[in-house]
Tab-separated table of N, CA and C in Angstrom:
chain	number	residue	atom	x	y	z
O	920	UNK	N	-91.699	-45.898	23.432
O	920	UNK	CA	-91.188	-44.791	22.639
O	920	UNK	C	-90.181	-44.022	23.472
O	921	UNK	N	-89.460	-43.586	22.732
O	921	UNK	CA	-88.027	-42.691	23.127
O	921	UNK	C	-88.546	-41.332	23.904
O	922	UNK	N	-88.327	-40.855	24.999
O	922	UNK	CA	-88.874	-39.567	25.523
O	922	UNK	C	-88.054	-38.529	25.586
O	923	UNK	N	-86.606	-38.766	25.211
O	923	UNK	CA	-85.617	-37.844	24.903
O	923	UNK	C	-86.361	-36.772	23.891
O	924	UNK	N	-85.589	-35.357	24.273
O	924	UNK	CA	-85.448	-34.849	23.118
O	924	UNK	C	-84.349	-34.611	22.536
O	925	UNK	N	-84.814	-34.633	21.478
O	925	UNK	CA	-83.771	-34.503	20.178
O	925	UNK	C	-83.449	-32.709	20.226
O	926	UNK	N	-81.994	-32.784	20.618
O	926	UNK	CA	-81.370	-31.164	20.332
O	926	UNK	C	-80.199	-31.138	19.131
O	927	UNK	N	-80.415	-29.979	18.694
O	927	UNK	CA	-79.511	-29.440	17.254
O	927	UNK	C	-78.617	-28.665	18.023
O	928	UNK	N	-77.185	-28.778	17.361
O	928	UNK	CA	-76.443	-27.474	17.762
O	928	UNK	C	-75.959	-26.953	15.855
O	929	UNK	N	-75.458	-25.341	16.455
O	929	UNK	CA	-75.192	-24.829	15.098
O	929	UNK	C	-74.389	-25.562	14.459
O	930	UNK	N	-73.629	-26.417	14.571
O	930	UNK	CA	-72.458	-27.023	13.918
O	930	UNK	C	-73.182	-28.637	13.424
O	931	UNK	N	-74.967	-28.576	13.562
O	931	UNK	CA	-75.273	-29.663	12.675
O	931	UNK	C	-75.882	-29.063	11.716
O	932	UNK	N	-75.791	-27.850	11.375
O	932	UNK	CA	-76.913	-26.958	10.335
O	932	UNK	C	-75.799	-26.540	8.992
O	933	UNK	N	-75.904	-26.984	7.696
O	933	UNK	CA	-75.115	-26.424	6.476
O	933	UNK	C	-76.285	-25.718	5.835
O	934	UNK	N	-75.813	-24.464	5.797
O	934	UNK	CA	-76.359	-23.303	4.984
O	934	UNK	C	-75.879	-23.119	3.731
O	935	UNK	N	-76.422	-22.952	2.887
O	935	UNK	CA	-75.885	-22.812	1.247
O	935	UNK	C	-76.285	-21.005	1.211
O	936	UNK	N	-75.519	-20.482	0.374
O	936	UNK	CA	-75.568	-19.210	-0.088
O	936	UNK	C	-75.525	-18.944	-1.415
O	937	UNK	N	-75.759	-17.961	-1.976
O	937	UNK	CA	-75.697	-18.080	-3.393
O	937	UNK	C	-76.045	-17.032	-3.793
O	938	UNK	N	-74.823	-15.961	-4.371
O	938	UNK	CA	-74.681	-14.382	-4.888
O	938	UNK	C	-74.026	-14.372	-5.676
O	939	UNK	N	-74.143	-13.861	-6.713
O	939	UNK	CA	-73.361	-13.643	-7.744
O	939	UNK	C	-72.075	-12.787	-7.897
O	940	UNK	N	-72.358	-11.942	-6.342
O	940	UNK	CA	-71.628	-11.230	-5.549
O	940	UNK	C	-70.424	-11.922	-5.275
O	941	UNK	N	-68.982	-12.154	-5.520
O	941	UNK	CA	-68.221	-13.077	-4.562
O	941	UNK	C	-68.132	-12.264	-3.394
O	942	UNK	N	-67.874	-10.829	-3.142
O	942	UNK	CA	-67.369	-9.764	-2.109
O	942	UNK	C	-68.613	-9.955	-1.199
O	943	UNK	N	-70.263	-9.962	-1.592
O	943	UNK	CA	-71.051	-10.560	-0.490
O	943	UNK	C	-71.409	-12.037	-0.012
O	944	UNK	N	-71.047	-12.918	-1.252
O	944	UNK	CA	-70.490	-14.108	-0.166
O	944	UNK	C	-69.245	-13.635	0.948
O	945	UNK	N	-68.419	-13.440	0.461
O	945	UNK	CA	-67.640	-13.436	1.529
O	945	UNK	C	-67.667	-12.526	3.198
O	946	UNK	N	-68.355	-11.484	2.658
O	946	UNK	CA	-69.312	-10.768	3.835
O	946	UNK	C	-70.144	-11.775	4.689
O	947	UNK	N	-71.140	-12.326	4.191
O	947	UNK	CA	-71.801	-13.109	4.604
O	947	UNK	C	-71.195	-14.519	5.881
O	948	UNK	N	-69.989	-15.210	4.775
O	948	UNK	CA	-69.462	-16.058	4.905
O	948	UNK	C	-68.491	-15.342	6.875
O	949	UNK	N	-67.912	-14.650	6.300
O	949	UNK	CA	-67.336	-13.867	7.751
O	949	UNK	C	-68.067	-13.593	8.807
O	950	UNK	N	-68.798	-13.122	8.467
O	950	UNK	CA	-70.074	-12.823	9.593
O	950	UNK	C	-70.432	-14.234	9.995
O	951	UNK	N	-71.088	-15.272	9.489
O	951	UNK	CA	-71.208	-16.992	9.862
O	951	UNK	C	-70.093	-17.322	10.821
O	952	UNK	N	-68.394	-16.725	10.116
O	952	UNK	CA	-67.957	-17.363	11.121
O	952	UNK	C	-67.387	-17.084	11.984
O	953	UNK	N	-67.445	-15.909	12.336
O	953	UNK	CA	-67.083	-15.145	13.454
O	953	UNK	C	-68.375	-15.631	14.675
O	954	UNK	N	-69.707	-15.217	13.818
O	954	UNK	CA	-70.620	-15.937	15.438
O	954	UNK	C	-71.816	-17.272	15.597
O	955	UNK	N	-71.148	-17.856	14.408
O	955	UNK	CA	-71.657	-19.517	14.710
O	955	UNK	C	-70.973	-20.121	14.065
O	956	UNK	N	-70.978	-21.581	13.942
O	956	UNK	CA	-70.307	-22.387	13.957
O	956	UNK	C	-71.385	-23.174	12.573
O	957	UNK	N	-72.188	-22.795	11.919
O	957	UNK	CA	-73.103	-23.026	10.945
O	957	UNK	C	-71.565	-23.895	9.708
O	958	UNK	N	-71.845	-24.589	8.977
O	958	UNK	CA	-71.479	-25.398	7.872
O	958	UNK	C	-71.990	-24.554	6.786
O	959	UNK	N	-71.022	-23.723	5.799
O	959	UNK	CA	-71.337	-23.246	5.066
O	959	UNK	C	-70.663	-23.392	3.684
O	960	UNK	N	-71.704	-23.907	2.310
O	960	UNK	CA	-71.458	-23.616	1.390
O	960	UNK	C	-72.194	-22.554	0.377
O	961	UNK	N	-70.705	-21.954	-0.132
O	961	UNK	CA	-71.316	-20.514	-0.840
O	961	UNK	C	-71.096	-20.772	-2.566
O	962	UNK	N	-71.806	-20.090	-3.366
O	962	UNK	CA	-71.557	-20.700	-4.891
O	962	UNK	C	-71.988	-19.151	-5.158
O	963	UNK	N	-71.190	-18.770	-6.324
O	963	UNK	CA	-71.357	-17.706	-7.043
O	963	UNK	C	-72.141	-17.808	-8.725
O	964	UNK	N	-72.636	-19.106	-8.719
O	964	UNK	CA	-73.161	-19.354	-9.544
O	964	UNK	C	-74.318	-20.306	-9.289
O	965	UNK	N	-75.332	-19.971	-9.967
O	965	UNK	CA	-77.267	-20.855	-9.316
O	965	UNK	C	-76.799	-22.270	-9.443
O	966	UNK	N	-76.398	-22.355	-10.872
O	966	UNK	CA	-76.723	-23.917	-10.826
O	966	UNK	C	-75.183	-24.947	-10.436
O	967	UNK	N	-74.209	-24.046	-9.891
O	967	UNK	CA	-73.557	-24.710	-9.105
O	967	UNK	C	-74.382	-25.203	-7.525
O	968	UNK	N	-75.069	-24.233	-7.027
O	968	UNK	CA	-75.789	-24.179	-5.783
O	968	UNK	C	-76.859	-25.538	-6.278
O	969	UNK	N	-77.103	-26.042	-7.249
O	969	UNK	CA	-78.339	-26.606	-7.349
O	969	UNK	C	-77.611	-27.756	-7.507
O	970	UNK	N	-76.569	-28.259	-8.186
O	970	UNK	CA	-75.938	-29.369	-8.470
O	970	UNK	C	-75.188	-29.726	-7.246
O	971	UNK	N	-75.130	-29.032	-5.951
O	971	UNK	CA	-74.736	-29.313	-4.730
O	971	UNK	C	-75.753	-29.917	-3.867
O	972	UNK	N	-77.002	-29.105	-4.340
O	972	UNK	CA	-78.250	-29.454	-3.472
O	972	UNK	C	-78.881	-30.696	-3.947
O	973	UNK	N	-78.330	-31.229	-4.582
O	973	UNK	CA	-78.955	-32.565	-5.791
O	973	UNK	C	-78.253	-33.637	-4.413
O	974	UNK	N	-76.991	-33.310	-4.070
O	974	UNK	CA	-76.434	-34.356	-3.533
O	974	UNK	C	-76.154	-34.319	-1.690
O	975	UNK	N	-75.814	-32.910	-1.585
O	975	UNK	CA	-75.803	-32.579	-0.059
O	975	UNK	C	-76.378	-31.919	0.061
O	976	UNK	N	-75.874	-32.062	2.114
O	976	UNK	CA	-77.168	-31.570	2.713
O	976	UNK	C	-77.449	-30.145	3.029
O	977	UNK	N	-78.799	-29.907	2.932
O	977	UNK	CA	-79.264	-28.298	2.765
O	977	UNK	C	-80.408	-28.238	3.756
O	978	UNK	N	-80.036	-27.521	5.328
O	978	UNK	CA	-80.569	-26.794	6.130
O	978	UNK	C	-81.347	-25.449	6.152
O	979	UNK	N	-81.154	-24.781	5.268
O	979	UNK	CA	-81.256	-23.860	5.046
O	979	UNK	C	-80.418	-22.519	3.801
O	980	UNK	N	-81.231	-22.580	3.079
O	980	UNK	CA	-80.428	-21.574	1.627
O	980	UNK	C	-80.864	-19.670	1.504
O	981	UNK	N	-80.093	-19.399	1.464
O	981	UNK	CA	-80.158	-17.592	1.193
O	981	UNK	C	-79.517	-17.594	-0.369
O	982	UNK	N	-80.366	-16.523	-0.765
O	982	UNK	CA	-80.205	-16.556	-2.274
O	982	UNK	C	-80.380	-15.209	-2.272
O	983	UNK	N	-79.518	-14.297	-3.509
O	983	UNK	CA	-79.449	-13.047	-3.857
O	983	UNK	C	-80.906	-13.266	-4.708
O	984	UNK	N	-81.627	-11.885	-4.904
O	984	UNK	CA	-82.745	-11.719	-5.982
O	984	UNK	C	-82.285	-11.452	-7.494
O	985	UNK	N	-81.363	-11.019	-7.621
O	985	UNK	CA	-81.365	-10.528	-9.345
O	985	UNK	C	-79.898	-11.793	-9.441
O	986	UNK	N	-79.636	-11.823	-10.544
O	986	UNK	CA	-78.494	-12.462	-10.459
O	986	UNK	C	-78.818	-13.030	-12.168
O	987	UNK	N	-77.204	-13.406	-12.914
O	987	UNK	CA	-77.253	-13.292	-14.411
O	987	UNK	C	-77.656	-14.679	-14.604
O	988	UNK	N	-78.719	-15.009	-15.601
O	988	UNK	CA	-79.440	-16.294	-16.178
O	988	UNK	C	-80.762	-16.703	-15.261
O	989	UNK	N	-80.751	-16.099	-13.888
O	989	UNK	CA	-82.088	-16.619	-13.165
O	989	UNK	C	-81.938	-15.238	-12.069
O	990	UNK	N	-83.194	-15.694	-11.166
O	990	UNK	CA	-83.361	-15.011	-10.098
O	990	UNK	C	-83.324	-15.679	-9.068
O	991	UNK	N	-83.704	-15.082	-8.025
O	991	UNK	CA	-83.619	-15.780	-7.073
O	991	UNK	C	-85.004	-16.385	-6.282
O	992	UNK	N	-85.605	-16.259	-6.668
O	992	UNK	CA	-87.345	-16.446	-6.627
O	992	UNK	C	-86.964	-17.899	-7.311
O	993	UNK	N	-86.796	-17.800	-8.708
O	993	UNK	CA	-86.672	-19.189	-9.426
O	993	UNK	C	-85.679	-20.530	-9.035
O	994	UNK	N	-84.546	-19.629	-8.148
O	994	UNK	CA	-83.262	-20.729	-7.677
O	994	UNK	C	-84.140	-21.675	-6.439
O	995	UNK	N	-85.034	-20.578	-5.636
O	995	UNK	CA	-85.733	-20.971	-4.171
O	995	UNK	C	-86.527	-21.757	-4.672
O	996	UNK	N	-87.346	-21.878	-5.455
O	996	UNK	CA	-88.321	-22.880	-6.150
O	996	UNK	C	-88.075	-23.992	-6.069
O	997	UNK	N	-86.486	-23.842	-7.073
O	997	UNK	CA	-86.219	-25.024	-7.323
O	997	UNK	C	-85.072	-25.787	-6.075
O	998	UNK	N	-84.826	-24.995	-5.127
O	998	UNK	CA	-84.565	-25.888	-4.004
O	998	UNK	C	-85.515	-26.113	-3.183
O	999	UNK	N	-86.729	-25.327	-3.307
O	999	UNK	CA	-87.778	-26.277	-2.420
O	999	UNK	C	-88.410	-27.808	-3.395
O	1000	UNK	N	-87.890	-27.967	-4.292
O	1000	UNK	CA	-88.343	-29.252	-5.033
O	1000	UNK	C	-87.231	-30.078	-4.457
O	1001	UNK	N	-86.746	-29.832	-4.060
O	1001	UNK	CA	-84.983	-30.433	-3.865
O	1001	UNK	C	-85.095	-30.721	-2.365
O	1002	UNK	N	-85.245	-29.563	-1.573
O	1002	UNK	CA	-85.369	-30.114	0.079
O	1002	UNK	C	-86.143	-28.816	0.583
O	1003	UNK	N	-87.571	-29.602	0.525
O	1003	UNK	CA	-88.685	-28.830	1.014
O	1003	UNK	C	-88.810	-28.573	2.370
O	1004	UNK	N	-88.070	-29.119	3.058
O	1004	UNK	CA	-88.331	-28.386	4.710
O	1004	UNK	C	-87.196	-27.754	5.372
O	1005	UNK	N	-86.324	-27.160	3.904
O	1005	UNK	CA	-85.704	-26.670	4.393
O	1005	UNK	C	-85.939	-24.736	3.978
O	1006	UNK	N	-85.768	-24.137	5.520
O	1006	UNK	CA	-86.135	-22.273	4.935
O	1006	UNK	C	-85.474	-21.684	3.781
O	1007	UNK	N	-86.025	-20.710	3.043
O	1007	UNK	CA	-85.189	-20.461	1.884
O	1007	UNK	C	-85.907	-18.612	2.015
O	1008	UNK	N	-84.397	-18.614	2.205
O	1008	UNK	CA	-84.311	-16.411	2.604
O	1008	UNK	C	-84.020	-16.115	1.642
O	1009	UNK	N	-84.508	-14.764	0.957
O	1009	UNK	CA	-83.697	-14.153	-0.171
O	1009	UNK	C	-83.727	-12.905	-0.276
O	1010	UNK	N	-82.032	-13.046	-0.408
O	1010	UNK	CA	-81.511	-11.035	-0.510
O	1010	UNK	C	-81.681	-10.346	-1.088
O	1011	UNK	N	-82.507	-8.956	-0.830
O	1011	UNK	CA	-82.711	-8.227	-2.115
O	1011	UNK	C	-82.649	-6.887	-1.748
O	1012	UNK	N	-82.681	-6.150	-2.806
O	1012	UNK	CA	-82.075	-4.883	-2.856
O	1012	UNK	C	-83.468	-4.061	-2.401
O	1013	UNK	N	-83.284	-2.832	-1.909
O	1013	UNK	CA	-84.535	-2.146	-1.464
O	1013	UNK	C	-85.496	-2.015	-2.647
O	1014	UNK	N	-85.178	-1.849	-3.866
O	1014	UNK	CA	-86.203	-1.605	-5.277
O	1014	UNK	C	-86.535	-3.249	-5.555
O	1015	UNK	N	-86.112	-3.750	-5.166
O	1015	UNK	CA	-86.543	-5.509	-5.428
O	1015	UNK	C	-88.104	-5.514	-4.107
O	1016	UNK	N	-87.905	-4.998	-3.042
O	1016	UNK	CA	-88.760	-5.724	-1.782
O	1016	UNK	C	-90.025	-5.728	-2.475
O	1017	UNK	N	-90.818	-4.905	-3.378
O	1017	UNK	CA	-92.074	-5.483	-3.670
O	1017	UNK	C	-92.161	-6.983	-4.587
O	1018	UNK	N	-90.848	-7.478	-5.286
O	1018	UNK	CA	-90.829	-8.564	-5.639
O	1018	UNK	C	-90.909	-9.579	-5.062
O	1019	UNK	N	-90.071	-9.189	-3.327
O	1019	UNK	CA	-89.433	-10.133	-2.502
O	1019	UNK	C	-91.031	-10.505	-1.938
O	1020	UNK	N	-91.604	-9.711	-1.474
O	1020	UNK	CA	-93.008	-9.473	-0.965
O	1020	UNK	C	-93.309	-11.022	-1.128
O	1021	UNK	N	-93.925	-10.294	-2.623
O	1021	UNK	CA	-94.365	-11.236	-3.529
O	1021	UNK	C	-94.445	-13.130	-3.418
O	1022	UNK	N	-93.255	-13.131	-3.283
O	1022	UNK	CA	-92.316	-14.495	-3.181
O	1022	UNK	C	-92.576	-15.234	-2.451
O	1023	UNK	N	-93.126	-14.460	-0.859
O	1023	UNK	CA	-93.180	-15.070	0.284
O	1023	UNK	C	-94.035	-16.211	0.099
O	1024	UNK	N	-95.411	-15.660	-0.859
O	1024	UNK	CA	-96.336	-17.091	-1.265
O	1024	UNK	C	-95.966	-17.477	-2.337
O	1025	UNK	N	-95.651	-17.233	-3.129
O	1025	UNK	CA	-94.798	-17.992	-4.435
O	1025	UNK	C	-93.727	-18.966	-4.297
O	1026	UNK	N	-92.841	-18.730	-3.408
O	1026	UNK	CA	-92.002	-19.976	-3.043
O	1026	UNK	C	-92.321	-20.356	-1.614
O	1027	UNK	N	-93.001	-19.933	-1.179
O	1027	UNK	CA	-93.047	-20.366	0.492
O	1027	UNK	C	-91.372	-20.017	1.368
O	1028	UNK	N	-91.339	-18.580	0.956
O	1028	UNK	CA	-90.291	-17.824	1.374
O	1028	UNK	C	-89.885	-17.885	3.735
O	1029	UNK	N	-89.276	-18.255	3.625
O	1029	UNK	CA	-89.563	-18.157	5.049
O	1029	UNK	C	-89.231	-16.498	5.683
O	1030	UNK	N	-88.631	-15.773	5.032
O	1030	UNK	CA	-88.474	-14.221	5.261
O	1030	UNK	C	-87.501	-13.593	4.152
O	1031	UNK	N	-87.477	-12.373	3.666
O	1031	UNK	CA	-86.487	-11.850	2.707
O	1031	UNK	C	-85.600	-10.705	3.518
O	1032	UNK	N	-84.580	-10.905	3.482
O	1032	UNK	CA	-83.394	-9.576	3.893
O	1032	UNK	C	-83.141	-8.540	2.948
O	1033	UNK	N	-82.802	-7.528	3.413
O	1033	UNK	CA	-83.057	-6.164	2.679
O	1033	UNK	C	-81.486	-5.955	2.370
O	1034	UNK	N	-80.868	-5.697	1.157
O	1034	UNK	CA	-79.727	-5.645	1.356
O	1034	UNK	C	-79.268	-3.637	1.588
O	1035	UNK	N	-78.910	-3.138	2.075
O	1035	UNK	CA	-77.306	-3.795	3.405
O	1035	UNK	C	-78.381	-4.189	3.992
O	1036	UNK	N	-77.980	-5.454	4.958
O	1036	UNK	CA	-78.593	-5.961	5.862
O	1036	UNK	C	-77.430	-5.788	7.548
O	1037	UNK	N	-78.483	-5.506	7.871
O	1037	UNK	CA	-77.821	-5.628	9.792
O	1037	UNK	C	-77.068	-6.877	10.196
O	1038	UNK	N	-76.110	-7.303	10.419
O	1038	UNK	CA	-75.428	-8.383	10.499
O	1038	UNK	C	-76.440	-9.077	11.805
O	1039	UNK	N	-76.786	-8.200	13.275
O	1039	UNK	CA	-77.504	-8.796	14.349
O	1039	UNK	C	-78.535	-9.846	13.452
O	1040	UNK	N	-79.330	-8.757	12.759
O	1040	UNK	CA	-80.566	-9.069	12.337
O	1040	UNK	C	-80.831	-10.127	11.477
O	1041	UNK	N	-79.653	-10.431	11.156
O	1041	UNK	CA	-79.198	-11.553	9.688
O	1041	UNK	C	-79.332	-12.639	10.492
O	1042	UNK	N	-78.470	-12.425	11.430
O	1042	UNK	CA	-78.227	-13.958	12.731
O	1042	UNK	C	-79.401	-14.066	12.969
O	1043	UNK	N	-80.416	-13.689	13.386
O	1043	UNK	CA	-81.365	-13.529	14.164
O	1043	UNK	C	-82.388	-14.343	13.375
O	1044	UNK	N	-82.622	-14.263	11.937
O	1044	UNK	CA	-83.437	-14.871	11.434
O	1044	UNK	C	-82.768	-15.823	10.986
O	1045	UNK	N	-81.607	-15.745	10.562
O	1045	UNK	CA	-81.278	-17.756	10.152
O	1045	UNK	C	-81.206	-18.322	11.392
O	1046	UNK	N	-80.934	-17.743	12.830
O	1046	UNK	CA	-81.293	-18.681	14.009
O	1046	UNK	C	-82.660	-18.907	14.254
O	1047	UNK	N	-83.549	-18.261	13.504
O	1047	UNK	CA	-85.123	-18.321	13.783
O	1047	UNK	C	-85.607	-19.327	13.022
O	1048	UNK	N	-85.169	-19.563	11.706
O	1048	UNK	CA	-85.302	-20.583	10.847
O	1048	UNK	C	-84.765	-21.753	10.947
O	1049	UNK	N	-83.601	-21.728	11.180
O	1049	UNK	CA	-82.960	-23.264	12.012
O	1049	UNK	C	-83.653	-23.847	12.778
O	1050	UNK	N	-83.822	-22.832	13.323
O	1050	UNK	CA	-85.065	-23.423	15.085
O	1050	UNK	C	-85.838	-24.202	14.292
O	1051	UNK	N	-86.604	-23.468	13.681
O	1051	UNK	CA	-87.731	-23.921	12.906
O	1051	UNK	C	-87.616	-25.430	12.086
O	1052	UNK	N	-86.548	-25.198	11.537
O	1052	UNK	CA	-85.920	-26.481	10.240
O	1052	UNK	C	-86.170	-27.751	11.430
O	1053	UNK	N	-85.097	-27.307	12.606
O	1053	UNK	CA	-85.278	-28.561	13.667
O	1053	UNK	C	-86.233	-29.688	14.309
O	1054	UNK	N	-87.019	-27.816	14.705
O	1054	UNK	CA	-88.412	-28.990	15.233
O	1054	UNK	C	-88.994	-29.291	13.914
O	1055	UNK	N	-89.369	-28.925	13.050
O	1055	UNK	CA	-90.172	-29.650	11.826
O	1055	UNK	C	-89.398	-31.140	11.488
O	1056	UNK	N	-87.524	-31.264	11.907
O	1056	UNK	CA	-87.159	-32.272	11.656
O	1056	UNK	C	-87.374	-33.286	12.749
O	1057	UNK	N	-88.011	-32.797	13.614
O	1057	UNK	CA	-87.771	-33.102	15.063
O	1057	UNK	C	-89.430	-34.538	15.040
O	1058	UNK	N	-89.796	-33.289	14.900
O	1058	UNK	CA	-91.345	-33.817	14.234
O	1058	UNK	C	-91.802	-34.834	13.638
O	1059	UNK	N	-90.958	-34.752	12.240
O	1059	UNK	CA	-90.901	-35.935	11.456
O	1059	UNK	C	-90.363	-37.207	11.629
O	1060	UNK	N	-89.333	-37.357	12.722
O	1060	UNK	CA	-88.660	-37.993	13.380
O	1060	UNK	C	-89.710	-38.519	14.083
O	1061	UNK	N	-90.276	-37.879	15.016
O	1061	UNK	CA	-90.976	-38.439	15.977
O	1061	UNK	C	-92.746	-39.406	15.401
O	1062	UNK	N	-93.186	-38.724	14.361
O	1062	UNK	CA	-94.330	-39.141	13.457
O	1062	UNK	C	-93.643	-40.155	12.897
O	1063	UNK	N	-92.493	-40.653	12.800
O	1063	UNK	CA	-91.820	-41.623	12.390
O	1063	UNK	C	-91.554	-43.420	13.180
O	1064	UNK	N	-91.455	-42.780	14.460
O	1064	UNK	CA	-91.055	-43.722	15.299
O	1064	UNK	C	-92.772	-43.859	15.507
O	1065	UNK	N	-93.856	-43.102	15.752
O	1065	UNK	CA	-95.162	-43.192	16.543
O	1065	UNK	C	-95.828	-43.878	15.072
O	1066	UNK	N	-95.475	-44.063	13.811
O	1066	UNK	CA	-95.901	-44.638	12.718
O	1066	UNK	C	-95.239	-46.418	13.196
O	1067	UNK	N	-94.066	-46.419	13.126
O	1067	UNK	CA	-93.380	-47.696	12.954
O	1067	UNK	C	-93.715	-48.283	14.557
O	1068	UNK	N	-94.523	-47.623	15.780
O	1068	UNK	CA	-94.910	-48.370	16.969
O	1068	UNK	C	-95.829	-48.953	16.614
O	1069	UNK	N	-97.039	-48.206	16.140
O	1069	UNK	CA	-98.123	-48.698	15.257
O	1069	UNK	C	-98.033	-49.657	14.473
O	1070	UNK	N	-97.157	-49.835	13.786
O	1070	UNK	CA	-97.378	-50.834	12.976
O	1070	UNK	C	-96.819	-52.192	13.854
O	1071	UNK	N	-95.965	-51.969	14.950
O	1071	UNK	CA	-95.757	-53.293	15.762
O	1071	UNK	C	-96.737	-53.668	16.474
O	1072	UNK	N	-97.661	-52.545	16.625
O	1072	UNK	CA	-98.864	-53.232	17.646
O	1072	UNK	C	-99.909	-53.342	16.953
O	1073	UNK	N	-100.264	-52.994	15.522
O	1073	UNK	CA	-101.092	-53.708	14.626
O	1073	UNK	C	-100.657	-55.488	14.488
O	1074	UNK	N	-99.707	-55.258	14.142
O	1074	UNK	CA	-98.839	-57.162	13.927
O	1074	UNK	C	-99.152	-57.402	15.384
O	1075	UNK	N	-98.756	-56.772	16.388
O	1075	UNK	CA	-99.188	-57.731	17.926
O	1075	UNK	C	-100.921	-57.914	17.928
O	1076	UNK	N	-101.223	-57.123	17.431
O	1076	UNK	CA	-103.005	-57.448	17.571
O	1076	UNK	C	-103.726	-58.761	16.740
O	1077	UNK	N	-103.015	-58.527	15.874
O	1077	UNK	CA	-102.952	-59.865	14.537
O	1077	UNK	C	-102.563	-60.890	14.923
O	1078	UNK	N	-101.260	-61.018	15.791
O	1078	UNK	CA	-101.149	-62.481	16.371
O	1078	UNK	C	-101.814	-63.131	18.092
O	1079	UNK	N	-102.323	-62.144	18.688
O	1079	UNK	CA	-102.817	-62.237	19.870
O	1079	UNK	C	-104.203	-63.344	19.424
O	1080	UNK	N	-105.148	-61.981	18.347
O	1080	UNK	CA	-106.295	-62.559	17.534
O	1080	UNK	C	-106.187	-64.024	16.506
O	1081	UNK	N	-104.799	-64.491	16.243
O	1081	UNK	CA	-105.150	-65.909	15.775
O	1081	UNK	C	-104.567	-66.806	16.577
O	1082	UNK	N	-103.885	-66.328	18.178
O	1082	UNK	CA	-103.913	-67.198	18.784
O	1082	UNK	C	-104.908	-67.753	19.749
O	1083	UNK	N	-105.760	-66.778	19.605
O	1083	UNK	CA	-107.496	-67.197	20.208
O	1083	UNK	C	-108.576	-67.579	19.355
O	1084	UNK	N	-108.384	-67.792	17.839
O	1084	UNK	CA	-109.056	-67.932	16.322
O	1084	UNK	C	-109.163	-69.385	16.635
């Protein structure tokens, strides 16, 4: 087995966004790229964000809470059906946080931002969640290769045993 580890840099992570806001996508979007190098797609509409997530790749999604035809509780849902190991943050307004609360076990929220949000503090948790996205991918990777060794040394046990049968 491979004893390397497997390292991520920000520029393998695409973040999806999704506000109905264009003026806080683009807040958002500025802030990304002024201090990382993160892959970002932003949609001002849910089920543009969802018809993206059908096909590419999604590291991690931030979603506004209110927004016209859905929420954002319901958008996170339905990208954790879509790509479940990936964190899903969602922005909400200070009269929303007992909703956001809420959510954390309802969608398996990985944290909610308060909007205005602290730009430090913003970084701080999508770098906390990336981390996170990694080793869980890191993980699976590795339960991957320690599955497919196994199965070569099941078949080596099988032919050792009928060459002494």
């Amino acid at each position: 087995m491979n004893d390397q580890t497997v390292s991520f840099t920000e520029s393998d992570a695409t973040l999806v966004l999704v506000d109905d806001e264009s003026m806080v996508l683009d807040s958002l979007k500025s802030v990304l790229a002024l201090e990382t190098d993160y892959r970002v797609e932003a949609f001002t509409a849910p089920d543009e964000a969802l018809e993206y997530a059908r096909t590419g790749p999604v590291d991690l999604v931030v979603s506004d809470f209110l927004m016209p035809g859905t929420n954002g509780i319901e958008l996170l849902r339905a990208f954790g059906e879509l790509h479940p190991h990936a964190p899903r943050i969602l922005l909400t307004g200070y009269a929303d946080k007992e909703s956001a609360i809420q959510a954390i076990n309802d969608v398996g929220l990985f944290q909610y931002i308060e909007k205005p949000w602290e730009n430090e503090q913003l970084l701080i948790v999508l770098r906390n969640a990336l981390e996170r996205r990694f080793l869980v991918k890191t993980l699976q990777e590795k339960i991957a290769e320690i599955d497919q060794t196994q199965g070569k040394l099941s078949g080596l046990q099988e032919d050792i045993l009928r060459t002494f049968i």
